[in-house]
CSV table of C-alpha atoms and ligand atoms in Angstrom, one decimal:
chain,number,residue,atom,x,y,z
A,31,MET,CA,152.2,104.9,66.5
A,32,HIS,CA,154.9,107.2,65.5
A,33,ILE,CA,155.4,110.7,64.1
A,34,HIS,CA,157.7,111.5,61.2
A,35,GLY,CA,159.6,114.5,60.2
A,36,ASP,CA,163.1,115.9,59.6
A,37,TRP,CA,162.6,118.5,62.4
A,38,PHE,CA,163.2,116.0,65.1
A,39,ARG,CA,165.4,113.4,63.3
A,40,ASN,CA,168.2,115.9,62.8
A,41,ALA,CA,171.4,115.5,64.8
A,42,ASP,CA,171.0,118.9,66.6
A,43,THR,CA,167.6,118.1,68.1
A,44,GLN,CA,168.6,114.5,68.9
A,45,SER,CA,171.6,115.6,70.7
A,46,VAL,CA,169.5,117.9,72.9
A,47,CYS,CA,167.3,114.9,73.8
A,48,SER,CA,170.4,112.7,74.5
A,49,ALA,CA,171.7,115.3,76.9
A,50,LEU,CA,168.6,114.6,79.0
A,51,THR,CA,168.0,110.9,78.4
A,52,GLU,CA,171.6,109.8,78.9
A,53,ALA,CA,171.4,111.4,82.4
A,54,GLY,CA,168.3,109.3,83.1
A,55,TYR,CA,165.7,111.9,82.4
A,56,GLN,CA,162.8,112.0,79.9
A,57,ALA,CA,162.8,114.2,76.8
A,58,LEU,CA,159.3,114.3,75.2
A,59,PHE,CA,158.2,116.5,72.3
A,60,VAL,CA,154.9,118.0,73.1
A,61,GLY,CA,152.2,120.4,71.9
A,62,GLY,CA,152.2,122.1,68.5
A,63,CYS,CA,155.1,120.2,67.1
A,64,VAL,CA,153.6,116.7,67.7
A,65,ARG,CA,150.1,117.9,66.7
A,66,ASN,CA,151.3,119.4,63.5
A,67,ALA,CA,153.5,116.5,62.7
A,68,LEU,CA,150.4,114.2,63.0
A,69,LEU,CA,148.5,116.6,60.8
A,70,GLY,CA,151.2,116.7,58.3
A,71,THR,CA,151.6,120.5,58.5
A,72,VAL,CA,154.6,122.6,59.2
A,73,VAL,CA,156.3,122.5,62.6
A,74,SER,CA,157.6,125.9,63.4
A,75,ASP,CA,158.9,125.5,67.1
A,76,ILE,CA,160.0,122.7,69.2
A,77,ASP,CA,158.7,122.2,72.7
A,78,ILE,CA,160.1,119.5,74.9
A,79,ALA,CA,158.8,118.3,78.3
A,80,THR,CA,161.0,116.7,80.8
A,81,ASP,CA,161.1,115.5,84.4
A,82,ALA,CA,164.4,117.2,84.9
A,83,THR,CA,164.2,120.5,86.9
A,84,PRO,CA,165.2,123.7,85.0
A,85,GLU,CA,168.5,123.9,87.0
A,86,THR,CA,169.2,120.3,85.9
A,87,VAL,CA,168.3,121.1,82.2
A,88,THR,CA,170.6,124.1,82.3
A,89,MET,CA,173.5,122.1,83.8
A,90,LEU,CA,173.1,119.3,81.3
A,91,GLY,CA,172.6,121.6,78.4
A,92,GLU,CA,175.7,123.7,79.2
A,93,ASN,CA,177.8,120.6,79.9
A,94,ALA,CA,176.9,119.3,76.4
A,95,GLY,CA,178.1,122.7,75.0
A,96,PHE,CA,174.8,124.2,74.1
A,97,LYS,CA,173.7,127.8,74.7
A,98,VAL,CA,171.1,127.8,77.4
A,99,ILE,CA,168.7,130.9,77.9
A,100,PRO,CA,166.5,131.1,81.0
A,101,THR,CA,163.5,132.2,78.9
A,102,GLY,CA,160.7,131.5,81.3
A,103,ILE,CA,162.6,130.2,84.2
A,104,ASP,CA,159.8,131.1,86.8
A,105,HIS,CA,157.4,128.8,84.9
A,106,GLY,CA,160.0,126.1,84.3
A,107,THR,CA,161.1,126.8,80.8
A,108,VAL,CA,164.7,127.2,79.5
A,109,THR,CA,165.7,127.4,75.8
A,110,VAL,CA,168.5,125.2,74.7
A,111,VAL,CA,170.0,126.3,71.4
A,112,SER,CA,171.6,123.5,69.3
A,113,GLY,CA,172.8,124.0,65.7
A,114,GLY,CA,171.0,127.4,65.7
A,115,ILE,CA,167.6,125.7,66.6
A,116,PRO,CA,165.8,126.8,69.8
A,117,HIS,CA,164.4,124.0,71.9
A,118,GLU,CA,162.0,125.2,74.6
A,119,ILE,CA,162.4,122.8,77.5
A,120,THR,CA,159.8,122.9,80.2
A,121,THR,CA,159.7,120.7,83.3
A,122,PHE,CA,156.7,118.6,83.9
A,123,ARG,CA,154.1,120.7,85.8
A,124,ARG,CA,150.8,120.5,87.5
A,125,ASP,CA,148.4,123.3,88.2
A,126,VAL,CA,147.9,123.9,92.0
A,127,GLU,CA,146.0,127.0,92.2
A,128,THR,CA,145.0,130.0,90.1
A,129,ASP,CA,144.1,133.6,89.9
A,130,GLY,CA,142.3,133.1,86.7
A,131,ARG,CA,144.9,134.9,84.5
A,132,ARG,CA,147.9,132.7,85.0
A,133,ALA,CA,148.0,129.3,86.5
A,134,VAL,CA,150.1,129.0,89.5
A,135,ILE,CA,152.3,125.9,89.0
A,136,ALA,CA,154.3,123.3,90.7
A,137,TYR,CA,156.6,120.7,89.2
A,138,ALA,CA,155.3,117.2,88.5
A,139,ASP,CA,157.1,113.9,88.2
A,140,ASN,CA,155.0,112.3,85.6
A,141,VAL,CA,153.7,113.0,82.0
A,142,THR,CA,150.0,112.5,82.9
A,143,ASP,CA,150.0,115.3,85.4
A,144,ASP,CA,151.8,117.5,82.9
A,145,ALA,CA,149.2,116.7,80.2
A,146,ARG,CA,146.2,117.6,82.6
A,147,ARG,CA,147.4,121.1,83.0
A,148,ARG,CA,147.4,121.8,79.4
A,149,ASP,CA,144.4,123.3,77.5
A,150,PHE,CA,143.1,121.0,74.8
A,151,THR,CA,143.4,117.2,74.3
A,152,MET,CA,145.0,117.7,70.8
A,153,ASN,CA,147.7,119.9,72.5
A,154,ALA,CA,148.5,117.2,75.2
A,155,LEU,CA,150.2,114.7,72.8
A,156,TYR,CA,153.7,113.8,73.4
A,157,ALA,CA,156.4,111.9,71.4
A,158,ASP,CA,159.7,110.4,72.5
A,159,PRO,CA,162.9,111.1,70.8
A,160,ASP,CA,162.2,108.1,68.4
A,161,GLY,CA,158.8,109.6,67.4
A,162,LYS,CA,156.7,107.1,69.4
A,163,ILE,CA,153.5,108.8,70.4
A,164,ILE,CA,152.5,109.0,74.1
A,165,ASP,CA,148.8,110.0,74.5
A,166,PRO,CA,147.9,110.2,78.3
A,167,LEU,CA,144.5,111.8,77.8
A,168,GLY,CA,143.0,110.4,74.5
A,169,GLY,CA,144.1,113.4,72.4
A,170,LEU,CA,144.9,111.3,69.3
A,171,ALA,CA,141.2,110.4,68.8
A,172,ASP,CA,140.1,114.1,69.1
A,173,LEU,CA,143.0,115.1,66.7
A,174,GLU,CA,141.8,112.5,64.1
A,175,ALA,CA,138.3,113.8,64.4
A,176,ARG,CA,139.6,117.4,64.4
A,177,ARG,CA,137.8,118.0,67.6
A,178,VAL,CA,139.2,120.9,69.8
A,179,ARG,CA,138.2,119.9,73.2
A,180,PHE,CA,139.1,121.2,76.6
A,181,ILE,CA,140.9,118.7,78.8
A,182,GLU,CA,138.5,117.3,81.4
A,183,ASP,CA,136.2,120.0,82.8
A,184,PRO,CA,136.0,123.1,80.4
A,185,VAL,CA,134.7,125.4,83.1
A,186,GLU,CA,137.8,124.6,85.3
A,187,ARG,CA,140.2,125.0,82.4
A,188,ILE,CA,138.8,128.4,81.5
A,189,ARG,CA,138.7,129.6,85.1
A,190,GLU,CA,142.4,128.6,85.5
A,191,ASP,CA,143.3,130.8,82.5
A,192,TYR,CA,140.8,132.9,80.6
A,193,LEU,CA,143.2,133.1,77.6
A,194,ARG,CA,142.2,129.6,76.8
A,195,VAL,CA,138.8,131.0,75.7
A,196,LEU,CA,140.6,132.8,72.9
A,197,ARG,CA,142.9,129.8,72.2
A,198,PHE,CA,139.6,127.6,71.9
A,199,PHE,CA,138.5,129.8,69.0
A,200,ARG,CA,141.9,130.0,67.5
A,201,PHE,CA,142.6,126.3,67.5
A,202,HIS,CA,139.2,125.5,66.1
A,203,ALA,CA,139.8,127.9,63.3
A,204,TRP,CA,143.1,126.2,62.5
A,205,TYR,CA,142.6,122.6,63.3
A,206,GLY,CA,138.8,122.1,63.9
A,207,ASP,CA,136.4,120.3,61.6
A,208,ALA,CA,134.5,123.2,60.0
A,209,ARG,CA,131.5,121.0,59.1
A,210,ALA,CA,131.1,119.5,62.6
A,211,GLY,CA,131.4,123.1,64.0
A,212,ILE,CA,132.7,124.2,67.5
A,213,ASP,CA,132.5,121.7,70.4
A,214,PRO,CA,129.1,122.7,72.0
A,215,VAL,CA,130.2,121.8,75.5
A,216,GLY,CA,133.2,124.1,75.3
A,217,LEU,CA,131.1,126.8,73.8
A,218,ALA,CA,128.5,126.6,76.6
A,219,ALA,CA,131.4,126.9,79.2
A,220,VAL,CA,132.7,129.9,77.4
A,221,ALA,CA,129.3,131.6,77.3
A,222,GLU,CA,128.9,131.2,81.1
A,223,ASN,CA,132.4,132.4,82.0
A,224,LEU,CA,133.0,135.7,80.3
A,225,ASP,CA,133.9,137.6,83.5
A,226,GLY,CA,137.6,137.0,83.5
A,227,LEU,CA,138.1,138.0,79.9
A,228,SER,CA,138.5,141.7,80.5
A,229,ALA,CA,141.3,141.1,83.0
A,230,LEU,CA,143.6,139.5,80.3
A,231,SER,CA,146.6,141.5,79.3
A,232,ARG,CA,146.3,143.4,76.1
A,233,GLU,CA,149.5,141.8,74.8
A,234,ARG,CA,148.2,138.2,75.3
A,235,VAL,CA,144.8,139.2,73.8
A,236,GLY,CA,146.4,140.9,70.8
A,237,ALA,CA,148.8,137.9,70.1
A,238,GLU,CA,145.9,135.5,70.2
A,239,MET,CA,143.6,137.5,68.0
A,240,LYS,CA,146.2,138.0,65.4
A,241,LYS,CA,146.9,134.2,65.3
A,242,LEU,CA,143.2,133.5,65.1
A,243,LEU,CA,142.7,136.0,62.2
A,244,ASP,CA,145.7,134.6,60.4
A,245,ALA,CA,143.8,131.3,60.0
A,246,PRO,CA,142.7,130.4,56.4
A,247,ASP,CA,139.0,130.9,57.5
A,248,PRO,CA,138.4,132.4,60.9
A,249,ALA,CA,134.8,133.5,60.1
A,250,PRO,CA,133.0,130.6,61.9
A,251,SER,CA,135.2,131.1,65.0
A,252,VAL,CA,134.6,134.8,65.1
A,253,ALA,CA,130.9,134.3,64.6
A,254,ALA,CA,130.9,131.9,67.6
A,255,MET,CA,132.8,134.6,69.5
A,256,ARG,CA,130.1,137.1,68.7
A,257,ALA,CA,127.3,134.7,69.7
A,258,THR,CA,128.8,133.8,73.0
A,259,GLY,CA,129.5,137.5,73.9
A,260,VAL,CA,133.3,137.2,73.7
A,261,LEU,CA,133.8,139.4,70.7
A,262,SER,CA,132.1,142.5,72.2
A,263,ILE,CA,134.3,142.2,75.3
A,264,ILE,CA,137.5,141.7,73.4
A,265,LEU,CA,136.7,144.3,70.6
A,266,PRO,CA,133.8,146.5,71.5
A,267,GLY,CA,132.0,147.7,68.4
A,268,ALA,CA,133.3,145.0,66.2
A,269,ASP,CA,131.0,143.6,63.6
A,270,ASP,CA,131.8,140.3,61.8
A,271,ARG,CA,129.1,140.5,59.1
A,272,THR,CA,131.5,141.1,56.3
A,273,LEU,CA,134.3,138.8,57.4
A,274,ALA,CA,133.1,135.7,55.6
A,275,PRO,CA,132.7,137.6,52.4
A,276,LEU,CA,136.1,139.1,52.9
A,277,VAL,CA,137.6,135.5,53.3
A,278,HIS,CA,135.8,134.6,50.1
A,279,ALA,CA,137.1,137.6,48.3
A,280,GLU,CA,140.7,136.8,49.3
A,281,ALA,CA,140.3,133.2,48.2
A,282,SER,CA,138.8,134.1,44.9
A,283,LEU,CA,142.0,136.1,44.0
A,284,GLY,CA,144.4,133.6,45.8
A,285,ILE,CA,145.5,136.4,48.2
A,286,ALA,CA,146.9,135.2,51.5
A,287,PRO,CA,145.2,135.9,54.9
A,288,ASP,CA,146.2,139.0,56.7
A,289,PRO,CA,145.3,139.7,60.3
A,290,ILE,CA,145.3,143.5,60.0
A,291,ARG,CA,143.1,143.4,56.9
A,292,ARG,CA,140.7,141.2,58.7
A,293,LEU,CA,140.7,143.5,61.7
A,294,ALA,CA,139.9,146.4,59.5
A,295,CYS,CA,137.0,144.3,58.3
A,296,LEU,CA,135.7,143.7,61.8
A,297,GLY,CA,136.1,147.3,62.9
A,298,GLY,CA,135.6,148.4,66.6
A,299,GLU,CA,136.8,151.0,69.0
A,300,ASP,CA,140.5,151.5,69.8
A,301,ILE,CA,141.7,148.3,68.1
A,302,ALA,CA,145.3,149.2,68.0
A,303,ASP,CA,145.4,150.0,71.7
A,304,ARG,CA,143.2,147.1,72.8
A,305,LEU,CA,145.3,144.6,70.9
A,306,ARG,CA,148.7,146.4,71.5
A,307,LEU,CA,149.3,146.4,67.8
A,308,SER,CA,152.9,147.4,66.7
A,309,ARG,CA,153.5,150.8,65.2
A,310,LYS,CA,153.6,149.3,61.7
A,311,GLU,CA,150.4,147.3,62.2
A,312,ALA,CA,148.6,150.2,63.7
A,313,SER,CA,149.6,152.5,60.8
A,314,HIS,CA,148.4,149.9,58.2
A,315,LEU,CA,145.1,149.5,60.0
A,316,ALA,CA,144.7,153.3,60.1
A,317,SER,CA,145.4,153.6,56.3
A,318,LEU,CA,142.8,150.9,55.6
A,319,GLN,CA,140.2,152.8,57.8
A,320,SER,CA,140.9,156.1,56.3
A,321,ALA,CA,141.5,155.2,52.7
A,322,SER,CA,138.1,153.5,51.8
A,323,ASP,CA,136.8,156.8,50.2
A,324,LEU,CA,139.5,156.5,47.6
A,325,VAL,CA,138.4,153.1,46.4
A,326,LYS,CA,137.1,154.4,43.1
A,327,SER,CA,140.7,154.5,41.7
A,328,PRO,CA,143.0,151.7,42.9
A,329,ASP,CA,145.8,153.0,40.7
A,330,VAL,CA,145.8,156.3,42.5
A,331,LEU,CA,145.4,154.7,45.9
A,332,ALA,CA,148.4,152.4,45.1
A,333,TYR,CA,150.5,155.3,43.9
A,334,ARG,CA,149.7,157.5,46.9
A,335,ARG,CA,149.9,154.8,49.6
A,336,SER,CA,151.1,151.4,48.5
A,337,TYR,CA,150.1,148.3,46.6
A,338,ALA,CA,149.3,146.5,49.9
A,339,ILE,CA,146.9,149.2,50.9
A,340,ALA,CA,145.2,149.3,47.5
A,341,GLN,CA,144.8,145.6,47.5
A,342,ASP,CA,143.4,145.4,50.9
A,343,ILE,CA,140.9,148.2,50.1
A,344,ILE,CA,139.8,146.4,46.9
A,345,LEU,CA,139.1,143.3,49.0
A,346,LEU,CA,137.4,145.0,51.9
A,347,ASN,CA,135.1,146.9,49.5
A,348,ALA,CA,134.2,143.8,47.6
A,349,ALA,CA,133.3,142.2,51.0
A,350,LEU,CA,131.2,145.2,51.9
A,351,LEU,CA,129.3,145.0,48.6
A,352,GLY,CA,129.1,141.3,48.7
A,353,GLN,CA,130.7,141.0,45.3
A,354,ASN,CA,133.7,139.2,43.8
A,355,PRO,CA,136.7,141.7,43.6
A,356,ASN,CA,137.5,142.7,40.1
A,357,PRO,CA,141.0,141.3,39.1
A,358,ASP,CA,141.4,144.3,36.8
A,359,ASP,CA,141.4,146.6,39.9
A,360,LEU,CA,144.5,144.7,41.1
A,361,GLU,CA,146.2,145.2,37.8
A,362,LEU,CA,145.5,149.0,38.0
A,363,ALA,CA,146.8,149.0,41.5
A,364,GLN,CA,150.0,147.3,40.3
A,365,MET,CA,150.3,150.0,37.6
A,366,GLY,CA,149.8,152.7,40.1
A,367,ALA,CA,152.4,151.3,42.5
A,368,ALA,CA,155.0,151.2,39.8
A,369,ALA,CA,154.3,154.6,38.3
A,370,ARG,CA,157.1,157.2,38.8
A,371,PHE,CA,156.3,160.9,38.4
A,372,PRO,CA,158.7,161.9,35.5
A,373,ILE,CA,159.5,165.5,36.7
A,374,ARG,CA,162.2,166.5,39.1
A,375,ALA,CA,162.4,169.9,40.7
A,376,ARG,CA,165.5,170.8,38.8
A,377,ASP,CA,163.5,170.5,35.6
A,378,LEU,CA,161.4,173.5,36.6
A,379,MET,CA,164.3,175.6,37.8
A,380,PRO,CA,165.4,178.3,37.8
A,381,GLU,CA,162.0,179.5,36.3
A,382,TYR,CA,160.4,178.4,39.6
A,383,GLN,CA,161.8,178.8,43.0
A,384,GLY,CA,160.8,178.3,46.7
A,385,PRO,CA,157.0,177.8,47.4
A,386,ALA,CA,156.1,178.4,43.7
A,387,LEU,CA,158.3,175.5,42.8
A,388,GLY,CA,156.5,173.2,45.2
A,389,GLN,CA,153.1,174.4,43.9
A,390,ARG,CA,154.1,173.8,40.3
A,391,MET,CA,155.4,170.3,41.1
A,392,LYS,CA,152.2,169.5,42.9
A,393,ALA,CA,150.0,170.8,40.0
A,394,LEU,CA,151.9,168.8,37.4
A,395,GLU,CA,151.8,165.7,39.5
A,396,GLU,CA,147.9,166.2,39.8
A,397,ALA,CA,147.7,166.6,36.0
A,398,TRP,CA,149.8,163.5,35.5
A,399,ILE,CA,147.7,161.4,38.0
A,400,GLU,CA,144.6,162.8,36.3
A,401,SER,CA,145.9,161.5,32.9
A,402,GLY,CA,146.1,158.0,34.3
A,403,PHE,CA,149.9,158.4,34.7
A,404,GLN,CA,150.0,158.7,31.0
A,405,LEU,CA,151.3,162.3,30.3
A,406,SER,CA,155.0,162.3,29.4
A,407,ARG,CA,157.8,164.4,30.8
A,408,GLU,CA,157.8,166.7,27.6
A,409,ALA,CA,153.9,166.9,27.6
A,410,LEU,CA,154.0,168.0,31.3
A,411,LEU,CA,156.7,170.6,30.9
A,412,ALA,CA,154.7,172.0,28.0
A,413,LEU,CA,151.6,172.4,30.0
A,414,PRO,CA,150.5,176.1,30.5
A,415,ASP,CA,150.7,177.5,34.1
A,416,GLU,CA,147.1,178.5,35.0
A,417,SER,CA,147.8,179.5,38.6
B,526,ATP,P1,151.4,127.2,67.9
B,526,ATP,O1,152.9,127.3,68.3
B,526,ATP,O2,151.3,126.6,66.5
B,526,ATP,O3,150.6,128.4,68.1
B,526,ATP,P2,151.2,125.3,70.1
B,526,ATP,O4,150.2,124.3,70.4
B,526,ATP,O5,152.6,125.0,70.1
B,526,ATP,O6,150.8,126.1,68.8
B,526,ATP,P3,151.9,127.2,72.1
B,526,ATP,O7,151.3,128.5,72.5
B,526,ATP,O8,153.2,127.3,71.5
B,526,ATP,O9,150.9,126.5,71.1
B,526,ATP,O10,152.0,126.4,73.4
B,526,ATP,C1,152.6,125.0,73.5
B,526,ATP,C2,151.8,124.1,74.3
B,526,ATP,O11,151.8,124.6,75.6
B,526,ATP,C3,150.4,124.0,73.8
B,526,ATP,O12,150.2,122.9,72.8
B,526,ATP,C4,149.7,123.6,75.1
B,526,ATP,O13,149.9,122.2,75.4
B,526,ATP,C5,150.5,124.4,76.2
B,526,ATP,N1,149.8,125.7,76.4
B,526,ATP,C6,150.1,126.9,75.9
B,526,ATP,N2,149.4,127.8,76.4
B,526,ATP,C7,148.6,127.3,77.3
B,526,ATP,C8,147.5,127.8,78.1
B,526,ATP,N3,147.2,129.0,78.1
B,526,ATP,N4,146.9,126.9,78.9
B,526,ATP,C9,147.2,125.6,78.9
B,526,ATP,N5,148.2,125.0,78.1
B,526,ATP,C10,148.8,125.9,77.3
B,527,MG,MG1,154.2,126.3,69.8
């Protein structure tokens, strides 16, 4: 069985593989690129596993004229850039011991050991440079059934790295069979091993949660997180009751998923801090949390904040009410976002100066907003000053 795709057939990627194979080493595509190629979805990054040490990969890569970056040299990863495409090349590894947050690793000489230190069977699929699949642990059958299953003993996998708990829910949301539901064995192991979650770094938790909430429908995964007790540890105070209605509302208008909108829907304490959101994400979230009282007039909301905020508030409010969002509200928001106040300060000068000028501008803008952005420049300038 073979994978197909331009992403690995191209000369740039093939020449990275050749640099390894012509020196007698293996070069195997692994992880998301193989999984997604088999599913027929987009391949965004290329991971390659090899039996060459990172030093050897660096030497071979540089000799072949590629830029080599020691991205994760302490866990065996270097990035080889060819034709502008980054290839993350990781030496075969096996887990030796663990502190529960990060597996301590040693290099391995064979692909089966390398497969056994990964998280889920569908993520332990390999392909050689010709695209021929290598499946050391039976991941292919699980992928075909869209079963997200921990490799071997779920409890051991979780205790080696608690981030895998969050990855379990994330991969189920993206690649699992929604009708079959989440693997019950994995779920039981999660529920019995919650202790290590609070020690995870906020950066890792935040990155995982955003990827989970970016899935087309994360609601079943988040419900399972709540039921197992994971949600209240990761996001104390979060409530997923309106998440499924939000996903439904988004779909009804054909609006793409957005992790921050979905976080606003879940709520909870100190979200931005707990998930180490960027400044921009935190400010969007704060706007959604503070703007809900303005929901009656999407045009005003869009004018004052932005179209994106107004759209998100419309969706969140529909979810809260359990109703379909009104497409007319989106149109109003578009109108509000495009509206431009027709008065400039110089139009009011020299009659108005200093603070009085600011006050007059503000009063006219209010009157203009009040009119549904309809009053013309002339009509506004003719308004009597009642202050
Ligand atoms: P995507 O890039 O689409 O999120 P991916 O499967 O490529 O999905 P990555 O986080 O890029 O996920 O990791 C690449 C591969 O490395 C995974 O497929 C998996 O085999 C392995 N891996 C990553 N993180 C872990 C982890 N915490 N525990 C075990 N294996 C992991
Ligand atoms: Mg990846």
